[in-house]
Coordinates of C-alpha atoms and ligand atoms in Angstrom, one line a residue:
M1 CA -82.2 -85.3 137.5
T2 CA -84.2 -82.1 136.8
F3 CA -83.3 -78.6 137.7
D4 CA -86.1 -76.6 139.2
T5 CA -85.3 -73.5 137.3
R6 CA -88.7 -72.0 138.3
Q7 CA -87.4 -71.3 141.9
K8 CA -84.2 -69.8 140.5
F9 CA -86.2 -67.5 138.2
I10 CA -88.5 -66.5 141.0
G11 CA -85.5 -65.6 143.1
A12 CA -83.9 -63.5 140.4
A13 CA -87.2 -61.8 139.6
R14 CA -87.8 -60.9 143.2
C15 CA -84.4 -59.3 143.4
T16 CA -85.0 -57.2 140.3
A17 CA -88.5 -56.3 141.4
I18 CA -87.7 -55.1 144.8
L19 CA -85.0 -52.7 143.7
I20 CA -81.7 -53.2 142.1
G21 CA -80.3 -51.0 144.9
T22 CA -81.3 -53.5 147.5
C23 CA -79.3 -56.2 145.8
L24 CA -76.3 -54.1 145.6
L25 CA -76.8 -53.0 149.2
S26 CA -76.9 -56.6 150.3
I27 CA -73.5 -57.3 148.6
G28 CA -72.2 -54.2 150.3
Q29 CA -73.3 -55.4 153.7
N30 CA -71.4 -58.6 153.3
V31 CA -74.4 -60.8 153.1
P32 CA -73.0 -63.9 151.3
V33 CA -74.1 -64.1 147.7
P34 CA -75.0 -67.8 147.0
R35 CA -72.2 -69.1 144.7
N36 CA -72.1 -72.8 143.8
S37 CA -75.2 -73.2 145.9
F38 CA -78.0 -75.6 145.3
V39 CA -80.0 -78.3 146.9
I40 CA -80.2 -81.9 145.6
R41 CA -83.5 -83.2 146.7
N42 CA -84.9 -86.8 147.2
A43 CA -81.7 -88.6 146.2
R44 CA -80.7 -91.9 147.7
V45 CA -77.5 -90.8 149.5
F46 CA -74.4 -92.9 150.0
D47 CA -72.6 -90.7 152.6
G48 CA -69.2 -92.4 152.3
R49 CA -70.2 -95.3 154.7
N50 CA -73.9 -95.9 154.7
V51 CA -76.8 -95.4 152.3
S52 CA -80.0 -93.7 153.2
S53 CA -83.2 -94.1 151.1
S54 CA -83.9 -90.4 150.5
S55 CA -82.2 -87.2 151.7
D56 CA -81.7 -83.6 150.7
V57 CA -78.2 -82.3 150.4
W58 CA -77.7 -78.5 150.5
V59 CA -74.6 -77.1 149.0
Q60 CA -73.5 -73.6 149.7
D61 CA -70.4 -71.9 148.3
G62 CA -68.9 -75.2 147.2
Y63 CA -69.3 -76.9 150.6
I64 CA -72.0 -79.1 152.0
K65 CA -74.2 -77.0 154.3
A66 CA -76.7 -79.5 155.4
V67 CA -77.9 -83.0 154.9
G68 CA -81.4 -84.2 155.9
M69 CA -85.0 -83.5 155.2
D70 CA -87.4 -80.6 155.4
F71 CA -84.9 -77.8 155.8
K72 CA -86.1 -74.4 154.7
I73 CA -84.4 -73.4 151.5
P74 CA -84.2 -69.8 150.4
A75 CA -86.2 -69.1 147.3
Q76 CA -83.2 -68.2 145.1
V77 CA -81.4 -71.5 145.7
T78 CA -81.7 -73.9 142.7
V79 CA -83.4 -77.2 143.6
I80 CA -82.4 -80.3 141.7
N81 CA -84.9 -83.1 141.9
A82 CA -82.9 -86.4 142.0
T83 CA -85.6 -88.9 142.7
G84 CA -84.4 -92.4 141.7
D85 CA -80.8 -91.3 141.5
T86 CA -78.0 -91.9 144.0
L87 CA -75.7 -89.2 145.3
L88 CA -72.2 -90.2 146.3
P89 CA -69.0 -88.3 147.4
G90 CA -66.7 -87.8 144.4
F91 CA -64.3 -90.8 144.1
I92 CA -60.7 -90.8 145.3
D93 CA -58.4 -93.0 143.1
S94 CA -55.7 -94.0 145.6
H95 CA -53.1 -95.0 143.0
T96 CA -52.4 -93.1 139.8
H97 CA -49.5 -91.7 137.9
T98 CA -50.7 -88.3 136.9
W99 CA -49.4 -86.2 134.0
G100 CA -50.7 -84.6 130.8
D101 CA -54.5 -84.5 130.7
A102 CA -55.0 -87.1 133.3
S103 CA -56.7 -84.9 135.9
R104 CA -59.3 -83.7 133.4
E105 CA -60.0 -87.2 132.2
A106 CA -60.3 -88.4 135.7
L107 CA -62.9 -85.9 136.7
V108 CA -65.3 -86.6 133.9
F109 CA -65.7 -90.1 135.2
G110 CA -66.4 -89.0 138.8
V111 CA -62.9 -89.1 140.2
T112 CA -62.5 -85.8 142.0
T113 CA -59.2 -86.6 143.7
E114 CA -56.2 -88.6 142.4
L115 CA -53.5 -89.8 144.8
D116 CA -50.5 -89.9 142.5
M117 CA -47.8 -92.5 143.4
F118 CA -45.0 -91.2 141.2
T119 CA -44.8 -88.3 138.8
N120 CA -42.5 -85.3 138.1
P121 CA -42.7 -83.1 141.2
H122 CA -42.5 -80.0 139.1
Y123 CA -45.6 -81.1 137.2
A124 CA -47.4 -81.9 140.5
A125 CA -46.5 -78.5 141.9
T126 CA -47.9 -76.8 138.8
L127 CA -51.2 -78.6 139.2
K128 CA -51.4 -77.9 142.9
K129 CA -50.8 -74.2 142.3
Q130 CA -53.8 -74.2 139.9
E131 CA -55.8 -75.9 142.7
A132 CA -54.8 -73.3 145.2
E133 CA -55.8 -70.6 142.8
G134 CA -59.2 -72.2 142.1
K135 CA -58.3 -72.7 138.5
D136 CA -58.8 -76.5 138.5
L137 CA -62.5 -76.9 138.8
N138 CA -62.6 -79.1 135.7
M139 CA -59.8 -81.3 137.0
A140 CA -59.4 -83.9 139.8
D141 CA -57.5 -82.6 142.8
L142 CA -54.0 -84.0 143.1
R143 CA -52.0 -85.3 146.0
S144 CA -48.6 -86.8 145.0
S145 CA -45.6 -88.6 146.3
G146 CA -43.5 -86.8 143.6
Y147 CA -40.4 -89.0 143.0
L148 CA -40.2 -92.5 144.4
A149 CA -37.5 -94.1 146.6
T150 CA -35.5 -96.6 144.6
V151 CA -31.9 -97.7 143.9
P152 CA -29.9 -96.9 140.7
G153 CA -31.3 -99.2 138.0
G154 CA -34.3 -100.2 140.3
H155 CA -38.0 -100.1 139.4
G156 CA -39.0 -96.5 138.6
T157 CA -35.8 -95.6 136.8
E158 CA -36.8 -97.3 133.5
Y159 CA -39.1 -94.6 132.2
G160 CA -36.5 -92.1 131.0
M161 CA -37.2 -89.6 133.8
P162 CA -34.2 -89.2 136.0
V163 CA -35.0 -90.2 139.6
P164 CA -32.9 -89.2 142.6
T165 CA -31.9 -92.7 144.0
L166 CA -30.4 -93.9 147.2
T167 CA -28.6 -97.0 148.4
S168 CA -27.8 -96.7 152.1
P169 CA -29.7 -96.0 155.3
G170 CA -27.6 -92.9 156.0
E171 CA -29.0 -91.2 152.8
A172 CA -32.6 -91.6 153.9
P173 CA -33.1 -88.5 156.0
A174 CA -31.7 -86.1 153.3
W175 CA -33.6 -88.0 150.6
V176 CA -36.9 -87.6 152.4
D177 CA -36.1 -83.9 153.2
A178 CA -35.7 -83.3 149.5
R179 CA -39.1 -84.8 148.8
V180 CA -40.7 -82.8 151.5
A181 CA -39.1 -79.6 150.1
E182 CA -40.5 -80.5 146.6
G183 CA -44.0 -80.8 148.1
S184 CA -44.5 -84.6 148.4
D185 CA -47.7 -85.4 150.3
Y186 CA -46.4 -88.9 151.2
I187 CA -43.4 -91.0 150.5
K188 CA -43.6 -93.8 147.9
I189 CA -41.0 -96.6 148.3
I190 CA -40.1 -99.3 145.8
Y191 CA -39.2 -102.7 147.3
D192 CA -39.3 -105.1 144.3
D193 CA -36.5 -107.1 142.7
G194 CA -38.6 -107.8 139.6
S195 CA -38.6 -111.6 140.1
T196 CA -42.4 -111.8 140.0
Y197 CA -42.3 -110.6 136.4
G198 CA -39.2 -112.5 135.3
R199 CA -36.8 -109.6 135.6
H200 CA -33.9 -109.3 138.0
I201 CA -33.3 -105.8 139.0
P202 CA -31.7 -104.2 142.1
T203 CA -33.9 -102.9 144.9
L204 CA -33.5 -101.2 148.3
S205 CA -32.0 -103.2 151.2
K206 CA -34.3 -103.9 154.1
E207 CA -32.2 -101.6 156.2
T208 CA -32.5 -98.7 153.8
M209 CA -36.2 -99.3 153.3
K210 CA -36.6 -99.1 157.1
A211 CA -34.6 -95.9 157.3
I212 CA -36.8 -94.3 154.7
I213 CA -39.9 -95.3 156.6
D214 CA -38.5 -93.9 159.8
A215 CA -37.4 -90.6 158.1
A216 CA -40.9 -90.2 156.5
H217 CA -42.6 -90.8 159.9
K218 CA -40.3 -88.3 161.6
R219 CA -41.5 -85.7 159.1
G220 CA -45.2 -86.6 159.5
K221 CA -45.4 -88.4 156.1
L222 CA -47.0 -91.7 155.3
A223 CA -44.7 -94.4 153.8
V224 CA -46.5 -96.2 151.0
F225 CA -45.1 -99.2 149.2
H226 CA -44.8 -100.8 145.8
I227 CA -43.9 -104.4 146.5
G228 CA -43.3 -107.2 144.0
D229 CA -44.2 -110.3 145.9
Q230 CA -45.7 -111.6 149.2
Q231 CA -42.4 -111.7 151.0
G232 CA -41.7 -108.1 150.0
A233 CA -45.1 -107.1 151.3
K234 CA -44.4 -108.8 154.7
D235 CA -41.0 -107.1 154.9
A236 CA -42.5 -103.7 154.2
I237 CA -45.3 -104.2 156.8
N238 CA -42.9 -105.5 159.4
S239 CA -40.7 -102.5 158.8
G240 CA -43.5 -100.1 159.5
A241 CA -45.1 -99.4 156.1
D242 CA -48.4 -97.4 156.4
G243 CA -49.9 -99.0 153.3
L244 CA -49.3 -101.1 150.3
A245 CA -49.9 -99.4 147.0
H246 CA -50.4 -102.7 145.2
L247 CA -51.1 -106.3 146.3
F248 CA -48.9 -109.1 145.2
A249 CA -49.9 -111.5 142.4
D250 CA -47.2 -114.1 142.8
S251 CA -48.8 -116.4 145.3
E252 CA -51.9 -117.3 147.4
P253 CA -51.8 -115.3 150.7
N254 CA -50.1 -117.2 153.6
A255 CA -52.4 -118.0 156.5
D256 CA -50.8 -115.2 158.6
F257 CA -50.7 -112.4 156.0
A258 CA -54.0 -110.7 156.7
S259 CA -53.5 -110.8 160.4
L260 CA -50.0 -109.4 160.0
V261 CA -51.3 -106.4 158.1
A262 CA -54.1 -105.9 160.6
A263 CA -51.7 -106.1 163.5
H264 CA -49.7 -103.3 162.0
H265 CA -52.8 -101.1 161.2
A266 CA -51.7 -100.8 157.6
F267 CA -54.0 -100.2 154.7
V268 CA -54.0 -101.9 151.3
I269 CA -54.6 -100.5 147.8
P270 CA -55.1 -103.8 145.9
T271 CA -55.1 -102.2 142.3
L272 CA -56.9 -105.3 141.0
T273 CA -57.4 -103.7 137.6
V274 CA -53.7 -103.4 136.9
L275 CA -53.0 -106.8 138.4
E276 CA -55.4 -108.2 135.8
S277 CA -53.4 -106.5 133.2
V278 CA -50.2 -107.9 134.7
S279 CA -51.9 -111.4 134.4
S280 CA -52.3 -110.7 130.7
I281 CA -56.0 -109.9 131.0
P282 CA -57.0 -106.6 129.2
S283 CA -58.7 -105.3 132.3
G284 CA -60.3 -102.3 130.7
E285 CA -61.7 -103.9 127.6
S286 CA -65.3 -104.2 129.0
L287 CA -65.2 -100.4 129.8
T288 CA -64.7 -99.6 126.1
I289 CA -68.0 -101.2 125.1
D290 CA -70.0 -99.8 128.0
P291 CA -72.3 -97.2 126.5
R292 CA -72.3 -95.3 129.8
L293 CA -68.5 -94.7 129.6
E294 CA -67.5 -95.1 125.9
P295 CA -68.6 -91.7 124.7
Y296 CA -66.2 -90.0 127.1
L297 CA -63.2 -92.1 126.2
T298 CA -60.5 -90.7 123.9
A299 CA -59.1 -92.9 121.1
E300 CA -55.9 -93.2 123.2
N301 CA -57.9 -94.2 126.3
I302 CA -59.7 -96.9 124.3
A303 CA -56.4 -98.2 122.9
N304 CA -54.8 -98.4 126.3
L305 CA -57.8 -100.0 128.0
K306 CA -57.6 -102.8 125.5
R307 CA -54.0 -103.5 126.3
S308 CA -52.4 -105.7 128.9
F309 CA -48.8 -106.2 130.0
G310 CA -48.8 -109.4 127.9
Q311 CA -47.4 -112.8 128.8
R312 CA -44.9 -112.9 131.6
P313 CA -42.3 -115.7 132.0
T314 CA -43.6 -116.3 135.5
H315 CA -47.3 -116.5 136.0
P316 CA -48.6 -113.8 138.3
S317 CA -52.4 -114.0 138.8
E318 CA -54.8 -111.4 139.8
R319 CA -56.9 -114.2 141.4
Y320 CA -54.3 -114.5 144.2
A321 CA -54.9 -110.8 144.9
E322 CA -58.7 -111.4 145.0
T323 CA -58.2 -114.1 147.6
T324 CA -55.9 -111.8 149.6
V325 CA -58.6 -109.1 149.5
R326 CA -61.1 -111.6 150.9
E327 CA -58.8 -112.4 153.8
L328 CA -57.9 -108.8 154.4
L329 CA -61.6 -108.0 154.7
V330 CA -62.1 -110.6 157.3
A331 CA -59.2 -109.2 159.2
H332 CA -60.8 -105.6 159.0
V333 CA -57.8 -104.2 157.0
P334 CA -58.8 -100.9 155.3
I335 CA -59.1 -101.5 151.6
L336 CA -58.7 -98.5 149.2
A337 CA -59.7 -98.4 145.5
G338 CA -56.8 -97.6 143.2
T339 CA -56.2 -98.2 139.5
D340 CA -52.5 -97.5 138.8
S341 CA -53.6 -95.6 135.7
P342 CA -52.3 -95.0 133.0
N343 CA -50.6 -98.5 132.9
P344 CA -51.7 -100.8 130.1
G345 CA -55.3 -101.9 130.6
T346 CA -56.3 -98.7 132.4
A347 CA -57.5 -95.1 131.9
H348 CA -57.7 -92.3 134.3
G349 CA -61.2 -92.0 135.8
A350 CA -62.8 -94.8 133.8
S351 CA -60.8 -97.5 135.5
I352 CA -62.1 -96.7 139.0
H353 CA -65.4 -98.2 137.8
R354 CA -63.7 -101.4 136.9
E355 CA -61.8 -101.5 140.2
L356 CA -65.1 -101.1 142.1
E357 CA -66.5 -104.1 140.1
L358 CA -63.4 -106.2 140.9
L359 CA -63.5 -105.3 144.6
V360 CA -67.1 -106.5 144.7
R361 CA -66.1 -109.7 142.9
S362 CA -63.5 -110.1 145.6
G363 CA -66.1 -110.3 148.3
M364 CA -66.7 -106.6 149.3
T365 CA -70.3 -105.5 149.6
Q366 CA -71.2 -102.6 147.3
E367 CA -71.1 -100.2 150.2
Q368 CA -67.7 -101.4 151.2
A369 CA -66.4 -101.0 147.7
L370 CA -67.9 -97.5 147.5
A371 CA -66.3 -96.6 150.9
A372 CA -63.0 -97.8 149.4
A373 CA -63.2 -95.0 146.9
T374 CA -64.5 -92.3 149.3
S375 CA -64.4 -92.3 153.1
V376 CA -61.7 -94.9 153.6
P377 CA -58.9 -93.2 151.5
A378 CA -60.0 -89.8 152.9
K379 CA -59.4 -91.2 156.4
E380 CA -56.1 -93.1 155.6
F381 CA -54.6 -90.2 153.7
H382 CA -55.9 -87.6 156.2
L383 CA -58.0 -85.8 153.6
N384 CA -60.4 -84.5 156.2
D385 CA -62.4 -82.2 153.9
R386 CA -63.7 -84.9 151.5
G387 CA -64.8 -88.5 151.0
E388 CA -68.1 -88.0 152.8
I389 CA -71.4 -86.3 152.4
A390 CA -71.7 -84.4 155.6
P391 CA -71.9 -80.8 156.7
G392 CA -68.6 -78.9 156.2
K393 CA -67.2 -81.3 153.6
R394 CA -66.3 -80.2 150.1
A395 CA -69.2 -80.5 147.6
D396 CA -67.2 -83.0 145.4
L397 CA -70.3 -84.9 144.4
L398 CA -71.4 -87.6 142.0
L399 CA -75.0 -88.2 141.0
V400 CA -75.7 -91.4 139.2
K401 CA -78.8 -93.1 137.9
G402 CA -80.0 -96.1 139.7
D403 CA -78.5 -97.7 142.8
P404 CA -74.8 -98.7 143.0
T405 CA -75.4 -100.2 146.4
H406 CA -77.2 -102.9 144.5
D407 CA -75.5 -102.9 141.2
I408 CA -72.0 -101.5 141.5
T409 CA -71.8 -100.7 137.8
A410 CA -74.5 -98.1 138.3
T411 CA -71.6 -95.7 139.2
R412 CA -70.9 -95.5 135.5
D413 CA -74.3 -94.0 134.8
I414 CA -73.3 -90.4 135.7
V415 CA -76.2 -87.9 135.7
A416 CA -74.1 -85.0 137.0
L417 CA -71.0 -84.3 139.0
W418 CA -69.6 -81.3 140.9
K419 CA -66.2 -80.3 142.1
L420 CA -66.4 -77.8 145.0
G421 CA -70.0 -77.3 144.0
T422 CA -69.2 -76.4 140.4
Q423 CA -70.9 -78.7 137.9
D424 CA -68.7 -80.3 135.4
D425 CA -69.6 -79.8 131.8
R426 CA -69.5 -83.4 130.7
A427 CA -71.5 -82.7 127.5
A428 CA -68.8 -80.3 126.3
Y429 CA -66.1 -82.9 127.1
Q430 CA -68.0 -85.6 125.2
A431 CA -68.3 -83.3 122.2
E432 CA -64.6 -82.6 122.3
V433 CA -63.8 -86.3 122.5
A434 CA -66.2 -87.0 119.6
S435 CA -64.5 -84.4 117.4
R436 CA -61.0 -85.7 118.3
R437 CA -62.0 -89.3 117.6
K438 CA -63.4 -88.2 114.2
Q439 CA -60.1 -86.5 113.4
A440 CA -58.1 -89.6 114.5
E441 CA -60.3 -91.7 112.3
A442 CA -59.7 -89.4 109.3
V443 CA -55.9 -89.8 109.9
R444 CA -56.2 -93.6 110.0
E445 CA -57.9 -93.7 106.7
A446 CA -55.6 -91.2 105.0
P447 CA -53.3 -92.6 102.3
A448 CA -49.6 -92.8 102.9
P449 CA -47.4 -90.3 101.0
P450 CA -46.6 -92.1 97.7
E451 CA -42.8 -91.4 98.1
S452 CA -42.9 -93.5 101.3
A453 CA -43.8 -96.7 99.4
S454 CA -40.1 -97.9 99.2
G455 CA -39.7 -97.3 102.9
V456 CA -36.4 -95.5 102.5
I457 CA -36.5 -92.3 104.4
S458 CA -32.8 -91.3 103.8
D459 CA -29.6 -92.8 102.6
F460 CA -27.9 -89.4 102.4
E461 CA -26.3 -90.3 99.1
S462 CA -27.1 -86.9 97.7
G463 CA -24.5 -85.5 100.1
K464 CA -27.3 -83.5 101.7
P465 CA -29.6 -84.2 104.7
D466 CA -32.5 -84.9 102.3
A467 CA -35.4 -87.3 102.8
N468 CA -37.5 -89.1 100.2
F469 CA -40.7 -87.8 101.6
G470 CA -41.9 -85.3 104.3
S471 CA -40.1 -82.2 105.2
G472 CA -36.7 -83.6 105.9
W473 CA -34.3 -83.6 108.8
S474 CA -33.7 -80.8 111.3
V475 CA -31.8 -80.3 114.6
S476 CA -34.1 -80.7 117.6
T477 CA -33.1 -79.7 121.1
D478 CA -34.7 -79.2 124.5
S479 CA -34.4 -75.4 124.0
I480 CA -38.1 -75.5 123.0
A481 CA -38.8 -76.7 126.5
G482 CA -36.5 -74.2 128.2
G483 CA -33.4 -76.4 128.1
K484 CA -29.8 -75.4 127.2
S485 CA -28.7 -78.5 125.2
T486 CA -27.2 -77.9 121.8
G487 CA -26.8 -79.9 118.6
T488 CA -25.6 -79.8 115.0
M489 CA -25.9 -82.1 112.0
K490 CA -23.9 -82.4 108.9
V491 CA -23.4 -84.9 106.1
V492 CA -20.0 -86.6 106.3
A493 CA -18.1 -89.1 104.1
G494 CA -18.0 -92.8 104.9
G495 CA -21.5 -94.2 105.2
A496 CA -22.8 -97.6 106.2
N497 CA -22.3 -100.6 103.8
S498 CA -19.5 -98.8 102.0
S499 CA -21.8 -96.0 100.9
R500 CA -20.5 -92.5 100.4
W501 CA -22.3 -90.4 102.9
A502 CA -23.9 -90.5 106.3
L503 CA -25.4 -88.0 108.7
D504 CA -23.2 -86.9 111.6
V505 CA -24.9 -85.6 114.7
S506 CA -23.1 -84.1 117.6
G507 CA -24.0 -81.9 120.6
D508 CA -23.9 -81.2 124.2
I509 CA -26.6 -82.2 126.7
A510 CA -26.8 -79.5 129.3
G511 CA -29.1 -81.3 131.8
G512 CA -31.4 -79.5 134.2
L513 CA -34.5 -81.0 132.5
P514 CA -35.7 -84.5 133.2
F515 CA -36.0 -85.2 129.5
A516 CA -33.0 -83.2 128.3
W517 CA -32.3 -84.0 124.7
A518 CA -30.5 -82.9 121.5
G519 CA -30.3 -84.6 118.2
I520 CA -32.1 -84.8 114.9
M521 CA -35.8 -85.0 113.9
F522 CA -37.4 -86.3 110.7
T523 CA -40.8 -84.9 109.9
P524 CA -42.8 -87.3 107.6
G525 CA -45.6 -84.8 107.0
S526 CA -45.6 -81.8 104.6
H527 CA -45.3 -79.5 107.6
P528 CA -44.0 -79.9 111.2
F529 CA -46.2 -82.2 113.3
A530 CA -48.6 -83.0 110.5
S531 CA -49.4 -86.7 111.0
V532 CA -48.8 -89.3 108.3
N533 CA -50.2 -92.8 107.9
L534 CA -47.2 -95.1 107.8
S535 CA -49.2 -98.2 109.0
S536 CA -48.2 -100.2 106.0
K537 CA -44.7 -100.4 107.6
K538 CA -43.8 -102.6 110.5
S539 CA -40.4 -101.5 111.7
L540 CA -37.9 -98.7 111.9
V541 CA -34.5 -99.8 110.7
F542 CA -31.3 -97.8 110.6
W543 CA -27.5 -98.0 110.8
A544 CA -25.5 -96.1 113.4
K545 CA -22.1 -95.8 114.9
G546 CA -20.3 -93.3 117.2
D547 CA -18.8 -92.6 120.6
G548 CA -20.1 -95.7 122.5
K549 CA -22.9 -93.9 124.3
T550 CA -26.6 -94.8 124.4
Y551 CA -29.0 -92.9 122.3
R552 CA -32.8 -92.9 121.9
A553 CA -34.9 -93.4 118.9
M554 CA -38.2 -91.5 119.6
L555 CA -41.5 -91.7 117.8
F556 CA -44.1 -89.0 118.1
T557 CA -47.7 -89.9 117.1
Q558 CA -50.7 -87.7 117.0
S559 CA -52.6 -90.0 119.4
G560 CA -49.6 -90.2 121.7
G561 CA -49.7 -86.4 122.1
R562 CA -46.6 -84.6 123.4
I563 CA -45.0 -87.6 125.0
P564 CA -42.8 -89.6 122.7
A565 CA -42.4 -93.3 122.7
Q566 CA -38.8 -94.3 122.8
Q567 CA -36.3 -97.2 122.4
S568 CA -32.6 -96.9 123.3
F569 CA -29.6 -98.1 121.3
T570 CA -25.9 -98.1 122.1
V571 CA -23.5 -97.3 119.3
G572 CA -20.0 -98.6 118.8
T573 CA -17.1 -97.5 116.6
E574 CA -18.3 -99.9 113.8
W575 CA -21.5 -99.4 111.8
K576 CA -24.3 -101.6 113.2
Q577 CA -27.9 -102.1 112.1
F578 CA -30.7 -101.5 114.5
S579 CA -34.3 -102.5 114.0
F580 CA -37.3 -101.7 116.2
P581 CA -40.9 -102.8 115.5
L582 CA -43.2 -99.8 115.3
S583 CA -45.3 -101.6 117.9
S584 CA -42.4 -101.4 120.4
F585 CA -43.1 -97.6 120.5
N586 CA -46.0 -97.8 122.9
G587 CA -47.9 -100.2 120.8
T588 CA -48.4 -97.8 117.8
D589 CA -49.5 -99.2 114.4
G590 CA -47.8 -96.2 112.8
H591 CA -51.1 -94.7 111.4
D592 CA -50.4 -91.2 112.8
V593 CA -46.7 -90.6 112.9
T594 CA -45.7 -87.0 113.4
A595 CA -41.9 -87.2 113.9
I596 CA -39.0 -89.6 114.3
L597 CA -36.0 -88.5 116.3
F598 CA -32.6 -89.8 117.1
V599 CA -31.2 -88.0 120.2
G600 CA -28.7 -88.0 123.0
G601 CA -29.5 -87.3 126.6
P602 CA -30.8 -87.1 129.3
Q603 CA -27.3 -87.9 130.6
T604 CA -25.3 -84.7 130.4
G605 CA -22.2 -84.1 128.3
E606 CA -20.9 -84.0 124.8
F607 CA -21.9 -86.7 122.3
N608 CA -21.4 -87.7 118.7
F609 CA -23.0 -90.4 116.5
Q610 CA -23.6 -91.0 112.8
I611 CA -26.7 -92.4 111.2
D612 CA -27.4 -93.9 107.8
D613 CA -29.9 -95.8 105.7
V614 CA -32.9 -94.9 107.8
Q615 CA -35.8 -97.0 106.6
L616 CA -39.3 -98.1 107.5
R617 CA -40.0 -101.7 106.6
Ligands
ZN1 ZN1 -48.0 -97.4 140.1

């Protein structure tokens, strides 16, 4: 791609030469000033459905004004020569869980819209407000289900974020009303008893599931399903599901499955990339060594792409899903590309390129796969302003080197991308990633604090809340996040293993925040949130007792950012030892630990526990 700056300069010069007054006058007369306006010339254009060998695409004010050949372009409009490149609509990832920096990461890889299938609705509302104010041009657009529909203890409740659950058909209308009030764009429903993955968890009854679908439809919302197995998928489709947010990986498709989906006019988001991960294949590993993608991946992205869910007691297989995709294609069921990022084996944005590759491996033509990430999700999710290169559509555009309609991996070779006609500064992002990766590397090679060699953090035998290294223990509560929970700590007599002292922690969880907490925090670095290399240790070991409630041990790492990894433990009236491998905290190797916490919450109410002999081993 080359920018024809000559035309631009001629345009500018002409304006200055004629008279500055003329330019000002034009603005005063409401003649539109070209903003986010340019022409991409001679690109191969995939318009969302078909490919044409060479077209010009004219963008004006962030929208596509014209597509074709030989239109007369005003002199001041920038012309981008894209001979040999392919222009595509920005990708729509139809299954993500969006939080943190996800939307920024997604955009850099050409995903201009993410369809989130469960996140905190307050977070989604914040992002959508930025969108509405035009402050999101370096981030993917977001559509979201907000919370998902599940039962107490069902899938979706295990992540530490309280989810409003329901158990009977009568609750469905009010439940859906609450989601609509929160801004949900569609309704996500969980129908999965965990058996495919060797777990046995409660799930919605068929009657309740049907009532939620009906309530969603009555309010003009799509009902989209997470299912666990083929039978669940059939139940959901028979009950009126609009789409499946995953395929099943428990069995080969039955002979009638594809025709059943077709007869109900439902769509399917196979999420082959996460099904690979579920089948213990690190789906994203090949992306981390692809030079077209690797420079834009953060250290955390790379670590997560190399992960999988690991061995399951049952043997789900992504190959079953590929067979199902083949049969769905024959039955003309709409297939949508979705990644389920950021599950193990995935990363926002990058994984869409793996999903496209897997869809082609499942029998889709390159054009069909590209449509699955553009026009098809736009149609199924009623996003009428995007997913196509046509006059009037948003200029969410992706220009890649080569021809993805012949080699699907060419989508990774991004030359330029635009959101609403604003070009994304990928070079700046790449530089930022490089500097963060360098910092992370320096942390990995840093020596551990010498006082941490024994592994003992605190036995409290000084009678004070001291620690052998770092900057000691302090009370931590959700007040830093606007919460009202309170906590206190004091050293008390009667430690574990007949020792003299232990640390007593009590407080009151006020609630109101999804992650409400109060408790104690140990900072291993010389100042708060400095990271320390504790990778010579393999587990966190401590003794605890208390009021019978369940508490959380939380580990913050620099690479994990602001979201802690956590493990829960339930204390009894007698001292008991607990041990958690460091790797059980989101797979960390402990090289960049910034804080270790023991906290109550998010359940509200008063709490009290004691802790002693906190060690790393
Ligand atoms: Zn998901």
